């Protein structure tokens, strides 16, 4: 893991097209801005994990449904 120190209004570049800007630091909370192409999805970690969990649950449900359907045609 790369650890960088930045002050308010300073930036971090990731590749050619992603910029992280430190907007505000207040106590233990840091507010950041992310500039990235629309094709790059940016999520908070807890939201990303919830999406992954939902996708896995849907895949299991879809697989179960497909198995049930395939049994009908066997």
PDB file of N, CA and C in Angstrom:
ATOM      1  N   UNK A   1       0.849  -1.179   0.000  1.00  0.00           N
ATOM      2  CA  UNK A   1       0.000   0.000   0.000  1.00  0.00           C
ATOM      3  C   UNK A   1       0.890   1.236   0.000  1.00  0.00           C
ATOM      4  N   UNK A   2       0.579   2.139  -0.891  1.00  0.00           N
ATOM      5  CA  UNK A   2       1.271   3.416  -0.945  1.00  0.00           C
ATOM      6  C   UNK A   2       0.548   4.383  -0.017  1.00  0.00           C
ATOM      7  N   UNK A   3       1.275   5.036   0.859  1.00  0.00           N
ATOM      8  CA  UNK A   3       0.682   6.010   1.783  1.00  0.00           C
ATOM      9  C   UNK A   3       1.256   7.379   1.447  1.00  0.00           C
ATOM     10  N   UNK A   4       0.360   8.327   1.182  1.00  0.00           N
ATOM     11  CA  UNK A   4       0.765   9.676   0.816  1.00  0.00           C
ATOM     12  C   UNK A   4       0.164  10.677   1.787  1.00  0.00           C
ATOM     13  N   UNK A   5       0.909  11.704   2.105  1.00  0.00           N
ATOM     14  CA  UNK A   5       0.391  12.808   2.913  1.00  0.00           C
ATOM     15  C   UNK A   5       0.025  13.950   1.980  1.00  0.00           C
ATOM     16  N   UNK A   6      -1.135  14.535   2.186  1.00  0.00           N
ATOM     17  CA  UNK A   6      -1.601  15.650   1.374  1.00  0.00           C
ATOM     18  C   UNK A   6      -2.278  16.650   2.280  1.00  0.00           C
ATOM     19  N   UNK A   7      -2.275  17.903   1.875  1.00  0.00           N
ATOM     20  CA  UNK A   7      -2.974  18.965   2.584  1.00  0.00           C
ATOM     21  C   UNK A   7      -4.196  19.359   1.762  1.00  0.00           C
ATOM     22  N   UNK A   8      -5.079  20.145   2.362  1.00  0.00           N
ATOM     23  CA  UNK A   8      -6.284  20.607   1.672  1.00  0.00           C
ATOM     24  C   UNK A   8      -5.888  21.276   0.353  1.00  0.00           C
ATOM     25  N   UNK A   9      -6.633  20.979  -0.681  1.00  0.00           N
ATOM     26  CA  UNK A   9      -6.452  21.473  -2.057  1.00  0.00           C
ATOM     27  C   UNK A   9      -5.286  20.815  -2.792  1.00  0.00           C
ATOM     28  N   UNK A  10      -4.575  19.896  -2.157  1.00  0.00           N
ATOM     29  CA  UNK A  10      -3.537  19.163  -2.869  1.00  0.00           C
ATOM     30  C   UNK A  10      -4.160  17.932  -3.516  1.00  0.00           C
ATOM     31  N   UNK A  11      -3.486  17.416  -4.530  1.00  0.00           N
ATOM     32  CA  UNK A  11      -4.065  16.343  -5.320  1.00  0.00           C
ATOM     33  C   UNK A  11      -3.144  15.137  -5.419  1.00  0.00           C
ATOM     34  N   UNK A  12      -3.752  14.027  -5.816  1.00  0.00           N
ATOM     35  CA  UNK A  12      -3.051  12.790  -6.129  1.00  0.00           C
ATOM     36  C   UNK A  12      -3.532  12.374  -7.505  1.00  0.00           C
ATOM     37  N   UNK A  13      -2.618  12.049  -8.400  1.00  0.00           N
ATOM     38  CA  UNK A  13      -2.969  11.589  -9.745  1.00  0.00           C
ATOM     39  C   UNK A  13      -2.817  10.079  -9.799  1.00  0.00           C
ATOM     40  N   UNK A  14      -3.798   9.403 -10.397  1.00  0.00           N
ATOM     41  CA  UNK A  14      -3.735   7.963 -10.635  1.00  0.00           C
ATOM     42  C   UNK A  14      -3.833   7.784 -12.148  1.00  0.00           C
ATOM     43  N   UNK A  15      -2.736   7.370 -12.743  1.00  0.00           N
ATOM     44  CA  UNK A  15      -2.712   7.269 -14.196  1.00  0.00           C
ATOM     45  C   UNK A  15      -2.881   8.649 -14.816  1.00  0.00           C
ATOM     46  N   UNK A  16      -3.384   8.664 -16.051  1.00  0.00           N
ATOM     47  CA  UNK A  16      -3.557   9.929 -16.773  1.00  0.00           C
ATOM     48  C   UNK A  16      -4.909  10.580 -16.539  1.00  0.00           C
ATOM     49  N   UNK A  17      -5.888   9.807 -16.030  1.00  0.00           N
ATOM     50  CA  UNK A  17      -7.248  10.344 -16.057  1.00  0.00           C
ATOM     51  C   UNK A  17      -8.007  10.277 -14.738  1.00  0.00           C
ATOM     52  N   UNK A  18      -7.319  10.037 -13.624  1.00  0.00           N
ATOM     53  CA  UNK A  18      -7.994  10.032 -12.327  1.00  0.00           C
ATOM     54  C   UNK A  18      -7.248  10.977 -11.384  1.00  0.00           C
ATOM     55  N   UNK A  19      -8.001  11.888 -10.776  1.00  0.00           N
ATOM     56  CA  UNK A  19      -7.425  12.852  -9.844  1.00  0.00           C
ATOM     57  C   UNK A  19      -8.199  12.806  -8.538  1.00  0.00           C
ATOM     58  N   UNK A  20      -7.481  12.669  -7.442  1.00  0.00           N
ATOM     59  CA  UNK A  20      -8.062  12.716  -6.097  1.00  0.00           C
ATOM     60  C   UNK A  20      -7.652  14.052  -5.492  1.00  0.00           C
ATOM     61  N   UNK A  21      -8.618  14.825  -5.026  1.00  0.00           N
ATOM     62  CA  UNK A  21      -8.343  16.122  -4.413  1.00  0.00           C
ATOM     63  C   UNK A  21      -8.795  16.109  -2.963  1.00  0.00           C
ATOM     64  N   UNK A  22      -7.940  16.578  -2.063  1.00  0.00           N
ATOM     65  CA  UNK A  22      -8.316  16.710  -0.654  1.00  0.00           C
ATOM     66  C   UNK A  22      -9.129  17.999  -0.533  1.00  0.00           C
ATOM     67  N   UNK A  23     -10.385  17.854  -0.143  1.00  0.00           N
ATOM     68  CA  UNK A  23     -11.297  18.994  -0.062  1.00  0.00           C
ATOM     69  C   UNK A  23     -11.283  19.611   1.333  1.00  0.00           C
ATOM     70  N   UNK A  24     -11.334  18.750   2.349  1.00  0.00           N
ATOM     71  CA  UNK A  24     -11.445  19.251   3.724  1.00  0.00           C
ATOM     72  C   UNK A  24     -10.957  18.181   4.692  1.00  0.00           C
ATOM     73  N   UNK A  25     -10.315  18.624   5.764  1.00  0.00           N
ATOM     74  CA  UNK A  25      -9.933  17.737   6.854  1.00  0.00           C
ATOM     75  C   UNK A  25     -10.525  18.330   8.117  1.00  0.00           C
ATOM     76  N   UNK A  26     -11.358  17.519   8.795  1.00  0.00           N
ATOM     77  CA  UNK A  26     -12.014  17.995  10.019  1.00  0.00           C
ATOM     78  C   UNK A  26     -11.952  16.869  11.042  1.00  0.00           C
ATOM     79  N   UNK A  27     -11.061  16.989  12.023  1.00  0.00           N
ATOM     80  CA  UNK A  27     -10.896  15.924  13.015  1.00  0.00           C
ATOM     81  C   UNK A  27     -10.402  14.660  12.335  1.00  0.00           C
ATOM     82  N   UNK A  28     -11.143  13.567  12.503  1.00  0.00           N
ATOM     83  CA  UNK A  28     -10.776  12.286  11.901  1.00  0.00           C
ATOM     84  C   UNK A  28     -11.440  12.064  10.545  1.00  0.00           C
ATOM     85  N   UNK A  29     -12.156  13.052  10.052  1.00  0.00           N
ATOM     86  CA  UNK A  29     -12.861  12.911   8.780  1.00  0.00           C
ATOM     87  C   UNK A  29     -12.129  13.684   7.687  1.00  0.00           C
ATOM     88  N   UNK A  30     -11.967  13.032   6.542  1.00  0.00           N
ATOM     89  CA  UNK A  30     -11.337  13.659   5.387  1.00  0.00           C
ATOM     90  C   UNK A  30     -12.338  13.635   4.247  1.00  0.00           C
ATOM     91  N   UNK A  31     -12.568  14.780   3.652  1.00  0.00           N
ATOM     92  CA  UNK A  31     -13.480  14.869   2.505  1.00  0.00           C
ATOM     93  C   UNK A  31     -12.615  14.953   1.253  1.00  0.00           C
ATOM     94  N   UNK A  32     -12.865  14.041   0.311  1.00  0.00           N
ATOM     95  CA  UNK A  32     -12.080  14.016  -0.917  1.00  0.00           C
ATOM     96  C   UNK A  32     -12.989  14.151  -2.127  1.00  0.00           C
ATOM     97  N   UNK A  33     -12.410  14.640  -3.192  1.00  0.00           N
ATOM     98  CA  UNK A  33     -13.107  14.698  -4.480  1.00  0.00           C
ATOM     99  C   UNK A  33     -12.398  13.759  -5.440  1.00  0.00           C
ATOM    100  N   UNK A  34     -13.170  13.073  -6.265  1.00  0.00           N
ATOM    101  CA  UNK A  34     -12.607  12.141  -7.240  1.00  0.00           C
ATOM    102  C   UNK A  34     -13.049  12.562  -8.635  1.00  0.00           C
ATOM    103  N   UNK A  35     -12.084  12.835  -9.496  1.00  0.00           N
ATOM    104  CA  UNK A  35     -12.371  13.116 -10.901  1.00  0.00           C
ATOM    105  C   UNK A  35     -11.900  11.912 -11.695  1.00  0.00           C
ATOM    106  N   UNK A  36     -12.829  11.283 -12.402  1.00  0.00           N
ATOM    107  CA  UNK A  36     -12.505  10.091 -13.189  1.00  0.00           C
ATOM    108  C   UNK A  36     -13.464  10.015 -14.370  1.00  0.00           C
ATOM    109  N   UNK A  37     -13.064   9.323 -15.428  1.00  0.00           N
ATOM    110  CA  UNK A  37     -13.977   9.139 -16.554  1.00  0.00           C
ATOM    111  C   UNK A  37     -15.241   8.401 -16.118  1.00  0.00           C
ATOM    112  N   UNK A  38     -16.330   8.623 -16.805  1.00  0.00           N
ATOM    113  CA  UNK A  38     -17.594   7.963 -16.458  1.00  0.00           C
ATOM    114  C   UNK A  38     -17.486   6.447 -16.541  1.00  0.00           C
ATOM    115  N   UNK A  39     -16.544   5.961 -17.335  1.00  0.00           N
ATOM    116  CA  UNK A  39     -16.374   4.510 -17.468  1.00  0.00           C
ATOM    117  C   UNK A  39     -15.733   3.874 -16.230  1.00  0.00           C
ATOM    118  N   UNK A  40     -15.160   4.706 -15.349  1.00  0.00           N
ATOM    119  CA  UNK A  40     -14.537   4.205 -14.119  1.00  0.00           C
ATOM    120  C   UNK A  40     -15.553   4.350 -12.993  1.00  0.00           C
ATOM    121  N   UNK A  41     -15.953   3.238 -12.420  1.00  0.00           N
ATOM    122  CA  UNK A  41     -16.919   3.268 -11.327  1.00  0.00           C
ATOM    123  C   UNK A  41     -16.181   3.545 -10.019  1.00  0.00           C
ATOM    124  N   UNK A  42     -16.701   4.485  -9.237  1.00  0.00           N
ATOM    125  CA  UNK A  42     -16.083   4.863  -7.967  1.00  0.00           C
ATOM    126  C   UNK A  42     -17.126   4.662  -6.869  1.00  0.00           C
ATOM    127  N   UNK A  43     -16.802   3.837  -5.872  1.00  0.00           N
ATOM    128  CA  UNK A  43     -17.724   3.542  -4.779  1.00  0.00           C
ATOM    129  C   UNK A  43     -17.006   3.669  -3.443  1.00  0.00           C
ATOM    130  N   UNK A  44     -17.753   3.988  -2.396  1.00  0.00           N
ATOM    131  CA  UNK A  44     -17.232   3.809  -1.040  1.00  0.00           C
ATOM    132  C   UNK A  44     -17.116   2.309  -0.825  1.00  0.00           C
ATOM    133  N   UNK A  45     -16.166   1.885  -0.001  1.00  0.00           N
ATOM    134  CA  UNK A  45     -15.916   0.455   0.166  1.00  0.00           C
ATOM    135  C   UNK A  45     -17.147  -0.298   0.652  1.00  0.00           C
ATOM    136  N   UNK A  46     -17.882   0.251   1.615  1.00  0.00           N
ATOM    137  CA  UNK A  46     -19.045  -0.464   2.139  1.00  0.00           C
ATOM    138  C   UNK A  46     -20.133  -0.618   1.085  1.00  0.00           C
ATOM    139  N   UNK A  47     -20.266   0.355   0.199  1.00  0.00           N
ATOM    140  CA  UNK A  47     -21.236   0.246  -0.891  1.00  0.00           C
ATOM    141  C   UNK A  47     -20.771  -0.812  -1.893  1.00  0.00           C
ATOM    142  N   UNK A  48     -19.482  -0.814  -2.200  1.00  0.00           N
ATOM    143  CA  UNK A  48     -18.924  -1.798  -3.128  1.00  0.00           C
ATOM    144  C   UNK A  48     -19.135  -3.218  -2.611  1.00  0.00           C
ATOM    145  N   UNK A  49     -18.892  -3.422  -1.307  1.00  0.00           N
ATOM    146  CA  UNK A  49     -19.080  -4.756  -0.716  1.00  0.00           C
ATOM    147  C   UNK A  49     -20.552  -5.171  -0.761  1.00  0.00           C
ATOM    148  N   UNK A  50     -21.453  -4.227  -0.524  1.00  0.00           N
ATOM    149  CA  UNK A  50     -22.887  -4.539  -0.583  1.00  0.00           C
ATOM    150  C   UNK A  50     -23.293  -4.923  -2.005  1.00  0.00           C
ATOM    151  N   UNK A  51     -22.756  -4.231  -2.987  1.00  0.00           N
ATOM    152  CA  UNK A  51     -23.048  -4.557  -4.387  1.00  0.00           C
ATOM    153  C   UNK A  51     -22.536  -5.957  -4.718  1.00  0.00           C
ATOM    154  N   UNK A  52     -21.307  -6.260  -4.287  1.00  0.00           N
ATOM    155  CA  UNK A  52     -20.744  -7.596  -4.530  1.00  0.00           C
ATOM    156  C   UNK A  52     -21.606  -8.674  -3.887  1.00  0.00           C
ATOM    157  N   UNK A  53     -22.056  -8.431  -2.662  1.00  0.00           N
ATOM    158  CA  UNK A  53     -22.891  -9.402  -1.952  1.00  0.00           C
ATOM    159  C   UNK A  53     -24.198  -9.641  -2.707  1.00  0.00           C
ATOM    160  N   UNK A  54     -24.826  -8.560  -3.159  1.00  0.00           N
ATOM    161  CA  UNK A  54     -26.070  -8.674  -3.918  1.00  0.00           C
ATOM    162  C   UNK A  54     -25.848  -9.413  -5.241  1.00  0.00           C
ATOM    163  N   UNK A  55     -24.735  -9.117  -5.905  1.00  0.00           N
ATOM    164  CA  UNK A  55     -24.435  -9.797  -7.168  1.00  0.00           C
ATOM    165  C   UNK A  55     -24.224 -11.290  -6.956  1.00  0.00           C
ATOM    166  N   UNK A  56     -23.526 -11.649  -5.888  1.00  0.00           N
ATOM    167  CA  UNK A  56     -23.302 -13.067  -5.588  1.00  0.00           C
ATOM    168  C   UNK A  56     -24.625 -13.759  -5.275  1.00  0.00           C
ATOM    169  N   UNK A  57     -25.476 -13.104  -4.497  1.00  0.00           N
ATOM    170  CA  UNK A  57     -26.778 -13.683  -4.157  1.00  0.00           C
ATOM    171  C   UNK A  57     -27.624 -13.855  -5.417  1.00  0.00           C
ATOM    172  N   UNK A  58     -27.583 -12.878  -6.300  1.00  0.00           N
ATOM    173  CA  UNK A  58     -28.348 -12.969  -7.546  1.00  0.00           C
ATOM    174  C   UNK A  58     -27.807 -14.087  -8.432  1.00  0.00           C
ATOM    175  N   UNK A  59     -26.497 -14.257  -8.458  1.00  0.00           N
ATOM    176  CA  UNK A  59     -25.894 -15.310  -9.275  1.00  0.00           C
ATOM    177  C   UNK A  59     -26.309 -16.684  -8.765  1.00  0.00           C
ATOM    178  N   UNK A  60     -26.354 -16.854  -7.452  1.00  0.00           N
ATOM    179  CA  UNK A  60     -26.778 -18.133  -6.875  1.00  0.00           C
ATOM    180  C   UNK A  60     -28.237 -18.391  -7.217  1.00  0.00           C
ATOM    181  N   UNK A  61     -29.065 -17.366  -7.086  1.00  0.00           N
ATOM    182  CA  UNK A  61     -30.490 -17.494  -7.411  1.00  0.00           C
ATOM    183  C   UNK A  61     -30.665 -17.803  -8.896  1.00  0.00           C
ATOM    184  N   UNK A  62     -29.931 -17.091  -9.754  1.00  0.00           N
ATOM    185  CA  UNK A  62     -30.028 -17.326 -11.198  1.00  0.00           C
ATOM    186  C   UNK A  62     -29.572 -18.736 -11.546  1.00  0.00           C
ATOM    187  N   UNK A  63     -28.499 -19.195 -10.933  1.00  0.00           N
ATOM    188  CA  UNK A  63     -27.995 -20.539 -11.198  1.00  0.00           C
ATOM    189  C   UNK A  63     -29.019 -21.581 -10.764  1.00  0.00           C
ATOM    190  N   UNK A  64     -29.629 -21.364  -9.604  1.00  0.00           N
ATOM    191  CA  UNK A  64     -30.665 -22.285  -9.131  1.00  0.00           C
ATOM    192  C   UNK A  64     -31.843 -22.319 -10.077  1.00  0.00           C
ATOM    193  N   UNK A  65     -32.249 -21.178 -10.576  1.00  0.00           N
ATOM    194  CA  UNK A  65     -33.367 -21.109 -11.521  1.00  0.00           C
ATOM    195  C   UNK A  65     -32.998 -21.808 -12.822  1.00  0.00           C
ATOM    196  N   UNK A  66     -31.777 -21.603 -13.281  1.00  0.00           N
ATOM    197  CA  UNK A  66     -31.345 -22.266 -14.521  1.00  0.00           C
ATOM    198  C   UNK A  66     -31.297 -23.779 -14.351  1.00  0.00           C
ATOM    199  N   UNK A  67     -30.849 -24.231 -13.205  1.00  0.00           N
ATOM    200  CA  UNK A  67     -30.816 -25.672 -12.945  1.00  0.00           C
ATOM    201  C   UNK A  67     -32.234 -26.240 -12.953  1.00  0.00           C
ATOM    202  N   UNK A  68     -33.172 -25.528 -12.359  1.00  0.00           N
ATOM    203  CA  UNK A  68     -34.557 -25.985 -12.332  1.00  0.00           C
ATOM    204  C   UNK A  68     -35.126 -26.064 -13.735  1.00  0.00           C
ATOM    205  N   UNK A  69     -34.843 -25.056 -14.538  1.00  0.00           N
ATOM    206  CA  UNK A  69     -35.348 -25.037 -15.912  1.00  0.00           C
ATOM    207  C   UNK A  69     -34.708 -26.146 -16.729  1.00  0.00           C
ATOM    208  N   UNK A  70     -33.398 -26.345 -16.557  1.00  0.00           N
ATOM    209  CA  UNK A  70     -32.724 -27.373 -17.357  1.00  0.00           C
ATOM    210  C   UNK A  70     -33.253 -28.762 -17.009  1.00  0.00           C
ATOM    211  N   UNK A  71     -33.692 -28.982 -15.768  1.00  0.00           N
ATOM    212  CA  UNK A  71     -34.260 -30.279 -15.368  1.00  0.00           C
ATOM    213  C   UNK A  71     -35.584 -30.537 -16.100  1.00  0.00           C
ATOM    214  N   UNK A  72     -36.305 -29.472 -16.403  1.00  0.00           N
ATOM    215  CA  UNK A  72     -37.561 -29.630 -17.113  1.00  0.00           C
ATOM    216  C   UNK A  72     -37.353 -30.157 -18.530  1.00  0.00           C
ATOM    217  N   UNK A  73     -36.220 -29.820 -19.124  1.00  0.00           N
ATOM    218  CA  UNK A  73     -35.942 -30.209 -20.501  1.00  0.00           C
ATOM    219  C   UNK A  73     -35.020 -31.409 -20.610  1.00  0.00           C
ATOM    220  N   UNK A  74     -34.700 -32.034 -19.491  1.00  0.00           N
ATOM    221  CA  UNK A  74     -33.813 -33.199 -19.507  1.00  0.00           C
ATOM    222  C   UNK A  74     -34.574 -34.484 -19.792  1.00  0.00           C
TER     223      UNK A  74
END
